[in-house]
């Protein structure tokens, strides 16, 4: 009996994983939205069913916030287009102006407003339809189209909220956590490869990393488009997401520095110490990932200060002893600067998760190390 329950729980967990994927969620929510719009409009004998079902079809997005923001934008754009189209057609009929005049003015005005405010882009559709084919009863037709658009948009929102809902904020936090965990693994891998003289791996070889980064950016955009809570909610997660972009800008620097042809002398002198810096950075990123997944958790203090200080001390001591020739010295200083930049970005990430996210590099000793690590070039 216990084995059967365990198998049932395992299958249920597998089905939940499948249901939470976009390839299943989006089609399911879209079909539900179209059926809700079609069923309600048919039941209430509301005309312009096509307008309602198409609105339901196109407002569904990957998250609740994204769908709501798209539905609100569609309704706002439609209302603007209806008002603009009806007004121009009536003005043209009253002033005995050609139909081309109302079409040109309406489309031009809607296009300009769409450029200034992209959320109103659907006004282009409604104003074009109303000015090109005004029909015998303009006001009734415009009213019916507006009602159909509202019903379809509301159907999309209902589908997103009630059927397999996904919070954009939660998804953003989870995928940001995944991306910085993978970054931490890459740091250790690169330091290990430098220490052992192995071929450098590329961040482009990590499809899970690229997907997590894209997903986090997409969810951040969707969650900001329609804030379901007050603007100050989850500020630390947004700031951390923005800082993660700065962290990832160090990847080309790391790949360039780690791809240098290092002599055995350089590897033996700086490899082990640099590896400890990478391990500390990975642990720091793991703490931040835990805090991201659980927004009530507090990350541990920054871990890279002490190992980075030892790394810089090793470089200072070996340089004073004349351990490097000219080419080796340039290589060592470049590696020092790159890893100091990585530590600097990690400190900014820690600051974003602290009580005062605006604090950056307030430690004078860290500022001194960063200035010292920057190459003259």
XYZ file of C-alpha atoms in Angstrom:
377
model
C 0.000 0.000 0.000
C 2.794 2.399 0.919
C 4.605 1.625 -2.341
C 1.423 2.344 -4.317
C 0.967 5.677 -2.546
C 4.611 6.554 -3.223
C 4.210 5.747 -6.939
C 1.027 7.803 -7.064
C 2.775 10.765 -5.443
C 5.675 10.411 -7.858
C 3.337 10.394 -10.870
C 1.429 13.374 -9.470
C 4.679 15.315 -9.035
C 5.619 14.475 -12.609
C 2.267 15.691 -13.911
C 2.619 18.906 -11.917
C 6.011 19.521 -13.505
C 4.549 18.993 -16.974
C 1.550 21.205 -16.210
C 3.803 24.023 -15.037
C 5.708 24.176 -18.316
C 4.837 26.870 -20.817
C 4.337 24.318 -23.589
C 1.386 22.966 -21.614
C 0.213 26.012 -19.650
C -0.027 28.527 -22.496
C -2.083 26.359 -24.905
C -4.349 25.282 -22.048
C -4.971 28.826 -20.851
C -5.451 30.089 -24.411
C -8.018 27.417 -25.278
C -9.846 28.071 -22.007
C -9.891 31.832 -22.644
C -11.309 31.404 -26.152
C -13.958 28.950 -24.937
C -14.972 31.265 -22.075
C -15.330 34.223 -24.420
C -17.172 32.225 -27.069
C -19.467 30.478 -24.585
C -20.420 33.651 -22.735
C -21.033 35.711 -25.868
C -23.057 32.934 -27.461
C -25.085 32.397 -24.295
C -25.832 36.119 -23.981
C -26.387 36.519 -27.747
C -23.715 39.213 -27.942
C -22.662 39.977 -31.527
C -19.089 40.368 -32.807
C -18.080 36.986 -31.363
C -14.969 36.958 -33.537
C -13.679 40.152 -31.896
C -14.151 38.634 -28.459
C -12.480 35.311 -29.236
C -9.540 36.960 -30.986
C -9.030 39.251 -28.006
C -9.047 36.232 -25.680
C -6.611 34.473 -27.992
C -4.009 37.236 -28.067
C -3.955 38.504 -24.465
C -2.766 35.283 -22.815
C 0.875 35.484 -21.704
C 3.230 33.263 -19.728
C 2.308 34.787 -16.354
C -0.668 36.249 -14.522
C 0.868 39.728 -14.490
C 1.762 39.523 -18.171
C -1.763 38.463 -19.159
C -3.423 41.129 -17.037
C -1.159 43.868 -18.379
C -1.793 42.755 -21.956
C -5.563 42.590 -21.396
C -5.677 46.039 -19.776
C -3.552 47.466 -22.588
C -5.826 45.881 -25.206
C -8.948 47.326 -23.593
C -7.371 50.786 -23.224
C -6.144 50.754 -26.823
C -9.502 49.563 -28.108
C -11.404 52.282 -26.240
C -9.059 54.934 -27.568
C -9.387 53.597 -31.107
C -13.177 53.448 -30.877
C -13.414 57.008 -29.608
C -10.984 58.274 -32.234
C -12.553 56.322 -35.099
C -16.152 57.257 -34.282
C -15.248 60.903 -33.759
C -13.371 61.197 -37.055
C -16.049 59.412 -39.088
C -18.802 61.594 -37.636
C -16.703 64.717 -38.245
C -16.030 63.691 -41.836
C -19.726 63.015 -42.460
C -20.764 66.326 -40.879
C -18.160 68.400 -42.718
C -18.619 66.442 -45.957
C -14.960 65.361 -45.988
C -13.732 62.360 -48.000
C -13.395 59.012 -46.259
C -9.668 59.032 -46.979
C -9.328 62.016 -44.681
C -10.706 60.192 -41.635
C -8.619 57.107 -42.458
C -5.375 59.085 -42.821
C -5.912 61.214 -39.724
C -7.093 58.280 -37.597
C -4.274 55.906 -38.543
C -1.634 58.646 -38.239
C -2.860 59.707 -34.807
C -3.116 56.129 -33.538
C 0.335 55.300 -34.894
C 1.834 58.327 -33.157
C 0.175 57.442 -29.857
C 1.334 53.826 -30.204
C 4.915 54.966 -30.664
C 4.728 57.186 -27.603
C 2.746 54.652 -25.561
C 3.180 51.080 -26.883
C 0.440 49.792 -24.587
C -2.076 51.649 -26.772
C -0.996 49.944 -29.997
C -4.328 48.098 -30.384
C -5.930 51.469 -31.097
C -4.462 51.150 -34.599
C -6.647 48.117 -35.258
C -9.929 49.555 -34.031
C -9.496 52.991 -35.592
C -8.579 51.430 -38.944
C -11.595 49.096 -38.965
C -14.019 51.847 -37.973
C -12.738 54.426 -40.476
C -12.355 52.004 -43.386
C -15.679 50.177 -42.883
C -17.886 52.429 -40.707
C -21.083 50.551 -41.600
C -24.651 51.807 -41.656
C -24.943 52.174 -37.885
C -21.550 53.389 -36.740
C -22.304 53.881 -33.052
C -23.953 50.494 -32.570
C -21.138 48.711 -34.408
C -18.463 50.500 -32.385
C -20.247 49.699 -29.120
C -20.572 46.013 -30.020
C -16.894 45.743 -30.928
C -15.861 47.460 -27.698
C -18.013 45.101 -25.615
C -16.609 42.078 -27.452
C -13.008 43.212 -26.852
C -13.695 43.731 -23.153
C -15.306 40.300 -22.800
C -12.443 38.572 -24.618
C -9.808 40.371 -22.566
C -11.578 39.557 -19.301
C -11.831 35.921 -20.413
C -8.061 35.861 -20.898
C -7.508 37.283 -17.417
C -9.871 34.742 -15.853
C -8.072 31.911 -17.603
C -4.644 33.103 -16.427
C -5.769 33.612 -12.822
C -7.864 30.475 -12.395
C -6.102 27.881 -14.557
C -2.460 26.944 -13.806
C -1.550 30.479 -12.676
C 2.106 31.492 -12.710
C 3.421 34.486 -10.791
C 5.938 36.463 -12.838
C 7.631 37.655 -9.656
C 8.069 34.116 -8.342
C 9.365 32.891 -11.682
C 11.769 35.831 -11.878
C 13.185 35.029 -8.443
C 13.559 31.316 -9.163
C 15.241 31.775 -12.552
C 17.531 34.525 -11.265
C 18.565 32.141 -8.487
C 19.254 29.383 -11.015
C 21.326 31.687 -13.213
C 23.575 32.951 -10.406
C 24.078 29.414 -9.085
C 25.305 28.347 -12.519
C 27.522 31.439 -12.628
C 29.085 30.355 -9.338
C 29.773 26.894 -10.760
C 31.383 28.505 -13.796
C 33.664 30.591 -11.574
C 34.949 27.490 -9.811
C 35.303 25.648 -13.097
C 37.268 28.484 -14.692
C 39.554 28.829 -11.669
C 40.128 25.080 -11.651
C 40.928 25.078 -15.361
C 43.362 27.963 -14.875
C 44.975 26.161 -11.954
C 45.339 22.900 -13.863
C 46.077 24.344 -17.295
C 43.042 22.687 -18.921
C 41.022 24.001 -21.883
C 38.505 26.699 -20.932
C 34.801 25.874 -21.056
C 32.372 28.417 -22.490
C 29.269 29.835 -20.844
C 27.498 29.352 -24.188
C 27.733 25.590 -23.628
C 25.190 25.865 -20.804
C 21.690 25.938 -22.356
C 20.114 25.833 -18.894
C 22.007 29.000 -18.039
C 20.907 30.845 -21.165
C 17.280 29.818 -20.617
C 17.337 30.885 -16.958
C 18.764 34.294 -17.850
C 16.206 34.862 -20.611
C 13.350 33.633 -18.438
C 14.327 35.883 -15.530
C 14.490 38.932 -17.814
C 11.151 38.095 -19.432
C 9.411 37.562 -16.095
C 10.900 40.766 -14.683
C 9.488 42.671 -17.646
C 6.058 41.090 -17.266
C 5.874 41.636 -13.512
C 6.817 45.289 -13.850
C 4.226 45.832 -16.550
C 1.364 45.308 -14.098
C 2.320 45.514 -10.394
C -0.201 43.470 -8.436
C 1.132 44.918 -5.206
C 2.527 48.261 -4.184
C 5.591 49.479 -6.003
C 7.912 48.960 -3.041
C 7.136 45.241 -2.812
C 10.039 42.928 -3.643
C 12.345 45.825 -4.493
C 15.400 43.804 -3.471
C 14.602 41.106 -6.036
C 14.278 43.683 -8.817
C 17.520 45.364 -7.837
C 19.279 42.029 -7.632
C 17.975 41.076 -11.061
C 19.362 44.324 -12.471
C 22.673 43.710 -10.706
C 22.843 40.208 -12.155
C 23.144 41.852 -15.569
C 26.244 43.618 -14.278
C 27.564 40.320 -12.986
C 27.095 38.658 -16.346
C 28.978 41.468 -18.045
C 32.070 40.103 -16.333
C 31.742 36.791 -18.192
C 33.561 37.971 -21.371
C 36.332 39.354 -19.147
C 36.655 36.059 -17.295
C 36.659 34.056 -20.502
C 39.337 36.299 -21.948
C 41.496 36.167 -18.818
C 41.012 32.448 -18.298
C 41.843 31.836 -21.956
C 45.321 33.352 -21.635
C 48.312 31.098 -22.204
C 49.663 30.829 -18.658
C 53.098 29.618 -17.793
C 53.621 26.900 -15.218
C 55.196 29.528 -12.959
C 52.054 31.683 -12.942
C 49.721 28.730 -12.424
C 51.685 27.408 -9.446
C 51.897 30.805 -7.754
C 48.327 32.099 -8.136
C 46.226 29.037 -9.054
C 45.445 27.613 -5.581
C 44.710 31.026 -4.045
C 42.490 32.020 -6.958
C 40.598 28.739 -6.662
C 39.744 29.582 -3.032
C 38.412 32.961 -4.169
C 36.151 31.177 -6.680
C 34.888 28.722 -4.049
C 34.022 31.596 -1.695
C 32.242 33.404 -4.519
C 30.233 30.284 -5.351
C 29.143 29.950 -1.730
C 28.178 33.610 -1.648
C 26.065 33.171 -4.783
C 24.455 30.047 -3.312
C 23.430 32.073 -0.246
C 21.938 34.749 -2.489
C 20.055 32.093 -4.446
C 18.543 30.714 -1.242
C 17.495 34.223 -0.222
C 15.923 34.752 -3.640
C 13.883 31.566 -3.493
C 12.717 32.503 -0.005
C 12.355 36.281 0.134
C 12.139 36.148 3.941
C 15.604 34.594 4.223
C 18.615 36.787 4.864
C 21.789 36.073 2.875
C 25.044 35.430 4.695
C 27.612 38.243 4.772
C 29.838 38.585 1.730
C 32.430 35.824 1.659
C 34.963 36.971 -0.934
C 36.688 39.766 1.031
C 39.162 37.590 2.934
C 40.159 35.171 0.123
C 40.392 38.058 -2.337
C 42.631 39.953 0.086
C 44.901 36.891 0.353
C 44.941 36.616 -3.440
C 45.989 40.259 -3.801
C 48.623 39.821 -1.080
C 50.080 36.815 -2.897
C 50.304 38.810 -6.116
C 51.915 41.758 -4.301
C 54.459 39.562 -2.577
C 55.426 37.553 -5.638
C 55.677 40.724 -7.726
C 58.027 42.312 -5.170
C 60.151 39.181 -5.214
C 60.531 39.441 -9.005
C 58.808 36.113 -9.582
C 57.405 37.152 -12.997
C 58.945 38.347 -16.209
C 57.376 41.225 -18.175
C 54.776 39.158 -20.042
C 53.837 37.182 -16.923
C 53.402 40.382 -14.922
C 50.909 41.771 -17.472
C 48.979 38.504 -17.399
C 48.890 38.419 -13.610
C 47.705 42.027 -13.350
C 44.960 41.387 -15.885
C 43.766 38.358 -13.920
C 43.890 40.404 -10.714
C 41.761 43.183 -12.219
C 39.160 40.794 -13.671
C 38.647 38.910 -10.401
C 38.512 42.158 -8.437
C 35.744 43.249 -10.818
C 33.910 39.977 -10.143
C 34.235 40.563 -6.392
C 33.002 44.123 -6.821
C 29.860 42.942 -8.612
C 29.276 40.278 -5.976
C 29.467 42.925 -3.255
C 26.834 44.922 -5.119
C 24.608 41.849 -5.245
C 24.993 41.411 -1.490
C 24.134 45.078 -0.984
C 20.956 44.635 -3.027
C 19.765 41.920 -0.657
C 20.685 43.836 2.475
C 18.523 46.331 4.346
C 20.074 49.235 2.421
C 20.255 48.156 -1.246
C 21.791 51.466 -2.288
C 25.010 50.890 -0.354
C 27.825 50.087 -2.743
C 31.493 49.578 -1.864
C 31.288 51.522 1.368
C 34.336 49.653 2.672
C 37.442 51.837 2.098
C 39.677 48.765 2.106
C 37.659 47.210 -0.720
C 37.799 50.441 -2.704
C 41.567 50.471 -2.250
C 41.863 46.885 -3.460
C 39.682 47.595 -6.477
C 41.742 50.658 -7.446
C 44.910 48.679 -6.961
C 43.630 45.804 -9.053
C 42.730 47.959 -12.063
C 45.374 47.710 -14.804
C 47.028 50.926 -15.978
C 45.930 50.297 -19.527
